[in-house]
Coordinates of C-alpha atoms in Angstrom, one line a residue:
M1 CA -179.7 205.8 67.5
T2 CA -179.6 202.3 65.7
P3 CA -183.0 200.1 64.7
E4 CA -182.3 198.3 68.3
T5 CA -182.1 201.5 70.4
P6 CA -185.6 202.4 72.4
L7 CA -186.9 205.4 71.7
Q8 CA -186.2 208.1 74.9
L9 CA -187.9 211.0 75.2
A10 CA -186.3 214.4 77.1
I11 CA -189.3 216.8 79.1
F12 CA -188.1 220.2 79.9
D13 CA -189.9 222.6 81.9
C14 CA -190.4 225.5 80.3
D15 CA -189.9 228.9 82.8
G16 CA -187.2 229.4 85.2
T17 CA -185.2 225.6 83.3
L18 CA -186.1 227.2 79.3
V19 CA -186.5 230.3 78.9
D20 CA -185.9 233.0 82.1
S21 CA -189.9 234.6 82.4
Q22 CA -189.8 236.0 86.1
N23 CA -189.2 239.4 85.5
A24 CA -192.2 239.1 83.4
I25 CA -194.4 236.5 85.6
I26 CA -193.6 239.6 88.3
T27 CA -195.1 242.0 86.9
A28 CA -198.2 240.5 86.1
M29 CA -198.5 239.5 90.0
N30 CA -199.0 242.8 90.8
L31 CA -200.9 244.1 88.2
T32 CA -203.4 241.1 89.4
C33 CA -203.0 242.3 93.2
D34 CA -202.5 246.1 92.1
S35 CA -206.2 245.0 90.6
Y36 CA -207.2 243.3 94.1
N37 CA -205.9 246.4 96.3
L38 CA -204.1 243.7 97.3
D39 CA -199.9 244.5 99.0
R40 CA -197.4 243.1 96.6
I41 CA -196.2 240.0 97.7
P42 CA -192.5 239.7 97.7
R43 CA -190.7 238.5 95.0
D44 CA -188.9 235.8 96.6
S45 CA -192.6 234.6 97.3
I46 CA -193.6 234.8 93.6
R47 CA -190.7 232.2 92.6
R48 CA -191.5 229.9 94.9
I49 CA -195.3 229.0 93.5
V50 CA -193.9 229.2 89.3
G51 CA -194.3 225.6 87.9
L52 CA -197.4 225.0 89.7
P53 CA -200.8 225.6 88.6
L54 CA -202.2 229.0 88.8
E55 CA -205.1 228.3 90.7
I56 CA -203.1 227.0 93.3
A57 CA -199.8 228.9 93.1
M58 CA -202.6 231.2 94.3
E59 CA -204.1 229.0 96.6
H60 CA -200.4 229.2 98.1
L61 CA -200.3 233.1 97.7
F62 CA -203.9 234.4 99.2
N63 CA -204.7 231.6 101.4
A64 CA -206.9 233.3 103.4
Q65 CA -208.9 234.1 101.1
P66 CA -212.0 231.5 99.8
S67 CA -211.4 229.9 96.5
R68 CA -213.7 231.4 94.6
F69 CA -211.1 233.7 95.1
H70 CA -208.0 231.6 93.5
H71 CA -209.9 231.5 90.3
E72 CA -211.0 234.7 90.3
M73 CA -207.5 235.7 90.6
A74 CA -205.9 233.4 88.2
E75 CA -208.5 235.0 85.9
T76 CA -207.0 237.7 86.0
Y77 CA -203.6 237.9 86.4
R78 CA -204.4 235.3 82.7
R79 CA -205.8 238.6 81.8
H80 CA -203.3 241.0 82.7
F81 CA -200.2 238.2 81.1
R82 CA -202.8 237.7 77.7
T83 CA -202.5 242.4 78.3
M84 CA -198.8 241.9 78.1
R85 CA -198.3 239.9 75.5
E86 CA -200.5 241.8 73.1
N87 CA -198.3 244.8 73.6
D88 CA -195.2 243.0 73.6
A89 CA -194.5 243.7 77.4
V90 CA -193.3 240.0 77.8
E91 CA -190.1 239.4 78.1
E92 CA -188.4 235.6 78.3
P93 CA -185.2 235.1 76.6
L94 CA -183.7 231.8 76.8
F95 CA -181.2 230.7 79.2
P96 CA -177.3 230.6 77.4
G97 CA -176.6 226.9 75.5
V98 CA -180.9 225.6 75.4
V99 CA -180.6 225.6 71.3
E100 CA -176.9 224.1 71.2
A101 CA -178.1 221.5 74.1
L102 CA -180.9 220.6 72.4
D103 CA -179.7 220.5 68.7
A104 CA -176.9 217.9 70.5
L105 CA -179.7 216.1 72.0
E106 CA -181.8 215.4 68.7
S107 CA -178.1 214.5 67.2
Q108 CA -178.3 211.8 69.8
G109 CA -181.8 210.6 68.6
W110 CA -183.2 212.0 71.3
L111 CA -187.1 212.5 71.8
L112 CA -188.0 216.5 73.2
G113 CA -190.5 217.3 75.7
V114 CA -192.3 220.2 77.4
A115 CA -194.1 219.8 80.7
T116 CA -195.0 223.2 82.1
G117 CA -197.6 225.1 84.3
K118 CA -198.3 227.3 81.4
A119 CA -201.4 227.2 79.7
M120 CA -200.8 226.5 75.9
R121 CA -201.5 229.4 74.9
G122 CA -198.8 231.0 77.1
L123 CA -196.8 227.9 75.8
I124 CA -197.1 228.1 72.0
P125 CA -195.9 232.1 72.1
T126 CA -193.3 231.6 73.6
L127 CA -191.8 228.4 71.8
Q128 CA -193.2 230.8 68.7
T129 CA -191.0 233.8 69.7
H130 CA -187.7 231.5 70.2
N131 CA -188.1 229.3 66.7
L132 CA -188.6 226.4 69.1
E133 CA -192.3 225.3 68.4
N134 CA -191.2 222.8 66.0
K135 CA -188.6 221.3 68.6
F136 CA -190.9 219.2 70.4
T137 CA -192.5 216.6 69.9
T138 CA -195.0 217.1 72.8
L139 CA -196.4 219.9 74.9
Q140 CA -197.9 218.9 77.6
T141 CA -200.0 221.9 79.5
A142 CA -201.6 222.5 82.9
C143 CA -204.8 223.4 81.6
R144 CA -204.7 220.2 79.3
A145 CA -203.4 217.6 82.2
R146 CA -203.4 217.8 86.1
G147 CA -200.6 220.3 87.1
K148 CA -197.2 219.0 88.9
P149 CA -196.1 217.7 91.2
D150 CA -198.6 215.4 89.6
P151 CA -197.9 212.9 86.7
E152 CA -200.3 212.8 84.6
M153 CA -198.4 214.9 82.5
V154 CA -195.4 213.3 81.9
E155 CA -197.0 210.5 81.3
K156 CA -199.0 212.1 78.7
A157 CA -195.8 212.6 77.1
L158 CA -195.5 209.1 77.2
A159 CA -198.2 207.7 76.1
E160 CA -198.3 210.3 72.6
T161 CA -194.0 209.1 72.0
G162 CA -194.9 205.9 72.7
V163 CA -191.7 206.1 75.2
E164 CA -191.6 203.5 77.9
A165 CA -190.7 205.5 81.4
K166 CA -187.2 204.2 82.2
N167 CA -186.1 206.1 79.1
A168 CA -187.1 209.3 80.0
V169 CA -186.0 212.0 81.7
V170 CA -187.1 215.2 83.3
I171 CA -185.2 218.2 82.9
G172 CA -186.6 221.1 85.7
D173 CA -186.1 223.9 88.1
T174 CA -188.4 223.1 90.8
T175 CA -189.4 220.9 93.3
Y176 CA -192.4 220.2 91.4
D177 CA -190.8 219.7 88.1
I178 CA -188.3 217.0 90.3
L179 CA -192.3 215.2 92.3
M180 CA -193.8 214.5 88.8
A181 CA -190.9 213.1 87.7
C182 CA -190.5 211.3 90.6
N183 CA -194.3 210.4 90.5
A184 CA -194.3 209.2 87.1
N185 CA -191.4 206.7 87.9
V186 CA -188.8 208.7 86.0
K187 CA -185.5 209.9 86.0
S188 CA -184.8 213.7 86.1
I189 CA -181.9 216.7 86.8
G190 CA -182.4 220.0 88.3
V191 CA -181.3 222.7 86.8
A192 CA -179.3 225.3 89.1
W193 CA -180.1 228.2 87.3
G194 CA -184.2 227.9 88.0
Y195 CA -186.3 229.5 91.4
H196 CA -185.4 226.3 93.7
A197 CA -182.5 225.9 95.4
P198 CA -179.9 222.8 94.3
K199 CA -180.2 221.5 97.4
E200 CA -183.6 221.4 97.2
L201 CA -183.5 219.9 94.1
K202 CA -181.4 216.9 95.3
E203 CA -183.4 216.2 98.3
A204 CA -186.1 216.0 96.4
G205 CA -185.2 213.2 94.1
A206 CA -182.8 214.8 91.6
A207 CA -180.6 212.5 90.0
L208 CA -178.1 215.3 89.0
I209 CA -177.8 219.2 89.9
I210 CA -176.1 221.0 86.2
N211 CA -174.8 224.3 86.7
T212 CA -175.1 225.4 82.7
Y213 CA -176.6 223.7 79.3
D214 CA -173.1 223.0 78.3
E215 CA -173.6 220.0 81.2
L216 CA -176.2 218.4 80.1
T217 CA -175.3 215.7 77.4
E218 CA -172.8 214.3 80.0
A219 CA -175.2 214.2 82.6
I220 CA -178.0 212.9 80.7
N221 CA -176.5 210.0 79.0
T222 CA -174.6 209.6 82.7
I223 CA -178.0 209.0 84.6
M224 CA -178.4 206.7 81.5
K225 CA -176.3 204.5 81.9
D226 CA -177.0 203.9 85.7
E227 CA -180.1 202.1 83.8

């Protein structure tokens, strides 16, 4: 990157984009339902809410219950997830090609960030598991900013890195990621392997959809040329 080249920032969602946390999330949700003797939520319904702030997710899943119950359920879910992690029962494998894609972007001078519905105390262990904690210049979580699709996490990432919105891109697997980017006037790329269908991501405003991480660098270079 030459001195004249502006700073550029690639902001990644975590669950469903960087790591495959589906089984851990569904297990924790099942344990939460069991704690209240509630029927377990269908797997597809749980997949739909991944990425939202946890209290909002609970509101979607248990909309017949009062708001105080949603907060209580969220805390119970967090407790189960922490216990699972303490017992080494959380599996969050990286999707194929993640490390290579991050390295390729770094070699082109891109700054890297994360914007996730996870809390920071959940994000850090996930990144540490894969030795990625030093890869990212900015980490934005729903416990420190308004959750997706609100633009605050992207706006805070831009402020922390000094990058202009026109020089940033969000990479995510849900419409919440794409709408967050749109609300922040930032370009976005959808990934086809996550929790929402590619058609939905495109309709939400994703500039491009990639099928593997091998396609990411070219996709980013393509949409940035359109500026």
